[in-house]
Every structure is written in C-alpha cells, then in structure tokens.
C-alpha cells in the first residue's frame, strides 16, 4: 500500500503534510519490520531534504524500538547535523549513545533500561545502583569510544565522576566495628 501511495504521489500533487505523514508511517513500518536497508532506500528516494528531515525527526519522536531509534539517530546525525539546532543535536546524539549502550546489554535486560536511552549517564547510574558491574564495564568502554571527539553535553570526566561517587559509596560501611573487650 505504501508503494502504491508513492506512485500516486508522482502522478498527482499531494500536500506536504500528507506526504510527510505517508513517508513517516512507511519508514516506521519498515523499521519495525527490521528492514533497515529498505528504510535507508526510502529516505534516499525523498528528493526534498526538508521533507526528509521532517520525516526522520518525527519518526524518532515517535519513540520506535531500540534498533529503529539507533538507526534514525545515526541517520539524522550523518545527514542533517548542520540543519539541527545545538540542543536537538545534543538530544539526538545522546539518544544515539544511549541506544548504543543498550545494545551492549544482554537482550533480555534491554527492556528494563530502554526508557533511559536518551539519558546515557542516568542509565549508567541505574546500572551501578543495580550492581551490574560487568555491564557497566562494557558500557563505560563503549561510552569512551563514542565520546572521543564529540560534544554532546557528556564528558569523560562526567563518567569518571559518577564512577568515583559509586566506588566511594561501595566502600562506606553503615556501622562501626567495635572492639571486643575481655
């Protein structure tokens, strides 16, 4: 049905908003099906960059699944970086990094942290609070690789500070040791 609508679009004038809605729904359908190749082809077929940007941003704002969010954040950063405001750029890059972190977690556990995908530091803190030290190690390694040369409002120092804070808390004992007296 989407392909038929696309053919109609070439034959008859379609209002811009309807065109954006059609392509957004088609894109989300392809991404939900896991067909990233066809999704990319769809975006490449759209001639008007403004329409393509609107479709990509609106699709991302629909909060699709993890793989779709990762794909859209990557696509927007790669193709429309200069067209985005600084705040939106940081938001999309944070989502990209958060989704990349989620992909390092075991598949069954991703659903528990998906709501934090746009807030990587908060996700890292949640992992620390849940004592998922092995997962934190992989996530921190991924963060260090992704943050190299990027400015998204998160720095390596922020990560180190968070890790230090929880390392200090892990060493705090809520009671004092009493000496045994004979």
Coordinates of C-alpha atoms in Angstrom, one line a residue, residues 5 7 10 16 36 45 65-66 71 73 79 90 104 106 115 120 126 130 139 144-145 167:
X5 CA 0.8 5.7 -2.4
X7 CA 3.3 6.0 -7.2
X10 CA 4.4 11.1 -8.5
X16 CA 3.4 18.4 2.0
X36 CA 17.0 -1.1 7.7
X45 CA 14.4 8.4 -2.6
X65 CA 12.1 0.3 19.1
X66 CA 15.8 0.3 20.0
X71 CA 19.1 3.9 13.0
X73 CA 19.6 9.0 15.4
X79 CA 22.9 13.7 7.0
X90 CA 22.8 17.0 21.6
X104 CA 25.8 -3.8 24.8
X106 CA 22.0 -8.7 27.4
X115 CA 13.2 4.3 28.9
X120 CA 23.1 7.7 29.0
X126 CA 21.0 2.9 37.2
X130 CA 21.6 -2.3 40.3
X139 CA 29.0 0.4 28.8
X144 CA 34.7 6.2 26.0
X145 CA 34.8 5.1 22.3
X167 CA 33.0 3.5 44.2

